Each structure stands twice: as structure tokens, then as C-alpha cells.
């Protein structure tokens, strides 16, 4: 069990790293295409990428082969139930992701990146609050870690005065949507295959974003091709790989601890900006990074409440 949690933590950290670097790709991509077009392209690419991955993993993973054999051994009624659960989980996650990702895109266009980063990362506070209604307990160290994470994100992202504007409200709604997304994944990940659910959620997000794209935007194939590099990274790495690692890594993990680890994407985004875009960190941002790492360490200390895990 302990090795499983270490493995899950590493997978979620890798997820945070991929997502952090994706902020650079997202920023560059938006120079060429509009929000719905970007999200449609990256989501469809991520979903298509996962189709052969699912079949490949079925062949090389002993655990997945065993799970498939166990599924085949079930009664037809139970197999149908599992398929319905997979479809329901994928569609639910896809709808929520469509709302969250596009709220974030439009919100960023109307507020500062610092505010958007801080408000979006509020899901690390919202997850345990939502979890209380689902009877998911957290130990004192996790709650202290949440406080350190919030303080760290403040120093890391908030570089100017805080005021409520339209963009801020949109990004806060995005944080609410991502909170629900984490809780939905926590429910379905123990019931269905994570890779297949991830594939369905991205195809759903791509189709829904594509419908919105055709209704309110004027997509140009030349602009999409011009943004092929950021779309490729955001589609295959951020969507196809990152969100799948999230689903696999969240299996058996306390969703509050999972959200704390994934919130390291804010730290990685600052580091990626410094390395790839030459944006150097200030002393305030370095302090935020330190506080974030303290939060992660606190969340992983032994002696946490077993009821919430």
C-alpha cells in the first residue's frame, strides 16, 4: 500500500510538471487561434492519441490484462453495467472539462496571469471543502498543507492588487469546475479503466468545444497549422498523457492530497517560463515555490487520517 501511494504521488507530480510546461504552449498557441479552437484541437488530438495507447497497454500491462480477463468472466448484465459506468464517467468528465478549460481560456483574456493562476489553484482549498459533504476526512497535516499551499500560491502568482473583475469571476468558476472534475474522477477511477475514460472525456471535450468554435469563432486551418507545435504538446502531453496520469495516479489517493500535488503545476509553470521564455523569478515567487513544496511535504507525512484515504 505504501509503495502504491509513492507511485501515485510520483505520477501526479509528473502530471503537474507536464501541465506546468503546457502553460507555455498554451500562451504561444493563443497567439494564433481563439479559445474554443485551441481547446477543440488539443482535446481531439489527445483523445485520438489515447485510442492506440489503450490497446497497447492492454497487451503489455499484466494488471490491465488481468482486469480485462476478469471483466470477460462477468455476466453479460455486469459487463453492460461496467460499460455504462465507463461511458457515464467519460462523458461526465468531458462535459466538466469543457466548461472548466474554456472558462479558464476566456478568463485569462480578461485578467492578469497572476490572478488567473491564483484563482484557478483555489481548487486545492475547494476540494477538501467539497469532500466534507462526501464524508471524506482529512488529517490536521493535510489542512495545514492546504494553508501553506494557498500562501505559496499567493506569493507565487499574486503580483499586483486583487480586485473582482469579470475575468476573475470566470476563472473562479473554472476553479469550481476543476474541483468537481477531481471529485468525479475520484468516484469513477475505482470503477472503470482510467485510460479509456480519459479517451472518452477528451473526445467529448473536443466535440463540445468544436460545436462552440463553429458557432462563435471563425477558425482558419492556416492558423491552426501555424500553431501546430503548442497544439501538439497541449494535445498529446497535457491532454493525452497528463490527464491520464491524473486518473491513474488518483486511484486510491485522498483527493485533497492529489490536488495539492497537482497544484505544483503553478511552480513548474514559473520555472518553465524562466527557462523557455527567459522570465526570471523574483524573491516573492521563490518564496511561493518554497511554501508550495512545504505544503506537499506536509500532505505526505505519515499519520494522516485513514478514513479519508
Coordinates of C-alpha atoms in Angstrom, one line a residue, residues 53-163:
X53 CA -2.4 3.7 -26.3
X54 CA -5.3 1.9 -24.6
X55 CA -4.9 -1.2 -26.8
X56 CA -1.1 -1.1 -26.4
X57 CA -1.4 -1.0 -22.6
X58 CA -3.8 -3.9 -22.7
X59 CA -1.1 -6.0 -24.3
X60 CA 1.9 -5.0 -22.2
X61 CA 0.4 -4.4 -18.8
X62 CA -0.1 -7.6 -16.7
X63 CA -2.5 -5.7 -14.4
X64 CA -4.6 -4.5 -17.3
X65 CA -4.7 -8.0 -18.9
X66 CA -5.9 -9.4 -15.6
X67 CA -8.6 -6.7 -15.3
X68 CA -9.7 -7.4 -18.9
X69 CA -9.9 -11.2 -18.2
X70 CA -11.9 -10.5 -15.0
X71 CA -14.3 -8.3 -17.0
X72 CA -14.8 -11.0 -19.6
X73 CA -15.6 -13.5 -16.8
X74 CA -18.5 -11.4 -15.6
X75 CA -22.1 -11.9 -16.5
X76 CA -23.5 -10.0 -19.6
X77 CA -25.5 -7.9 -17.3
X78 CA -22.5 -6.9 -15.2
X79 CA -20.4 -6.3 -18.3
X80 CA -23.1 -3.9 -19.6
X81 CA -23.1 -2.2 -16.2
X82 CA -19.3 -1.6 -16.4
X83 CA -19.6 -0.3 -20.0
X84 CA -22.3 2.1 -18.9
X85 CA -20.2 3.3 -15.9
X86 CA -17.2 3.9 -18.3
X87 CA -19.4 5.9 -20.7
X88 CA -21.0 7.9 -17.9
X89 CA -17.7 8.7 -16.3
X90 CA -16.1 9.7 -19.6
X91 CA -19.0 11.9 -20.6
X92 CA -19.3 13.5 -17.2
X93 CA -15.6 14.3 -17.1
X94 CA -15.7 15.5 -20.7
X95 CA -18.6 17.9 -20.0
X96 CA -17.0 19.3 -16.9
X97 CA -13.6 19.7 -18.6
X98 CA -15.2 21.6 -21.5
X99 CA -16.7 24.0 -19.0
X100 CA -13.5 24.4 -16.9
X101 CA -11.0 24.7 -19.7
X102 CA -13.0 27.2 -21.7
X103 CA -13.8 29.3 -18.7
X104 CA -10.1 29.4 -18.0
X105 CA -9.3 30.5 -21.5
X106 CA -11.8 33.3 -21.6
X107 CA -10.9 34.3 -18.0
X108 CA -7.2 34.7 -18.8
X109 CA -8.1 37.0 -21.6
X110 CA -9.7 39.4 -19.2
X111 CA -7.4 39.3 -16.1
X112 CA -3.8 39.0 -15.3
X113 CA -1.9 35.7 -15.5
X114 CA -1.0 36.1 -11.8
X115 CA -4.7 36.4 -10.7
X116 CA -5.7 33.6 -13.0
X117 CA -3.1 31.3 -11.6
X118 CA -4.0 32.0 -8.0
X119 CA -7.8 31.8 -8.5
X120 CA -7.6 28.6 -10.6
X121 CA -5.4 26.9 -7.9
X122 CA -8.1 27.6 -5.3
X123 CA -9.3 24.1 -6.2
X124 CA -6.8 22.9 -3.6
X125 CA -9.0 24.6 -0.9
X126 CA -12.3 23.8 -2.6
X127 CA -11.6 20.0 -2.9
X128 CA -11.4 19.3 0.9
X129 CA -14.5 21.6 1.5
X130 CA -16.5 19.6 -1.1
X131 CA -15.1 16.4 0.3
X132 CA -16.6 17.1 3.7
X133 CA -20.0 16.8 2.1
X134 CA -19.0 13.4 0.8
X135 CA -17.7 12.2 4.2
X136 CA -14.0 12.3 3.1
X137 CA -11.9 13.0 6.2
X138 CA -8.6 14.8 6.2
X139 CA -5.9 14.9 8.9
X140 CA -4.6 18.1 10.5
X141 CA -1.3 17.9 8.5
X142 CA -3.3 18.0 5.2
X143 CA -5.3 21.1 6.3
X144 CA -2.0 22.8 7.4
X145 CA -0.6 21.8 4.0
X146 CA -3.7 23.5 2.3
X147 CA -2.9 26.7 4.2
X148 CA 0.7 26.6 3.2
X149 CA -0.3 25.9 -0.4
X150 CA -2.7 28.9 -0.5
X151 CA 0.0 31.1 1.0
X152 CA 2.6 29.8 -1.5
X153 CA 0.3 30.4 -4.5
X154 CA -0.4 33.9 -3.3
X155 CA 3.3 34.8 -3.2
X156 CA 3.9 32.9 -6.4
X157 CA 1.1 34.3 -8.5
X158 CA -0.3 37.5 -7.0
X159 CA 2.0 40.2 -8.2
X160 CA -0.5 43.1 -8.1
X161 CA -3.6 44.3 -6.2
X162 CA -6.6 42.0 -6.0
X163 CA -10.0 43.1 -7.3

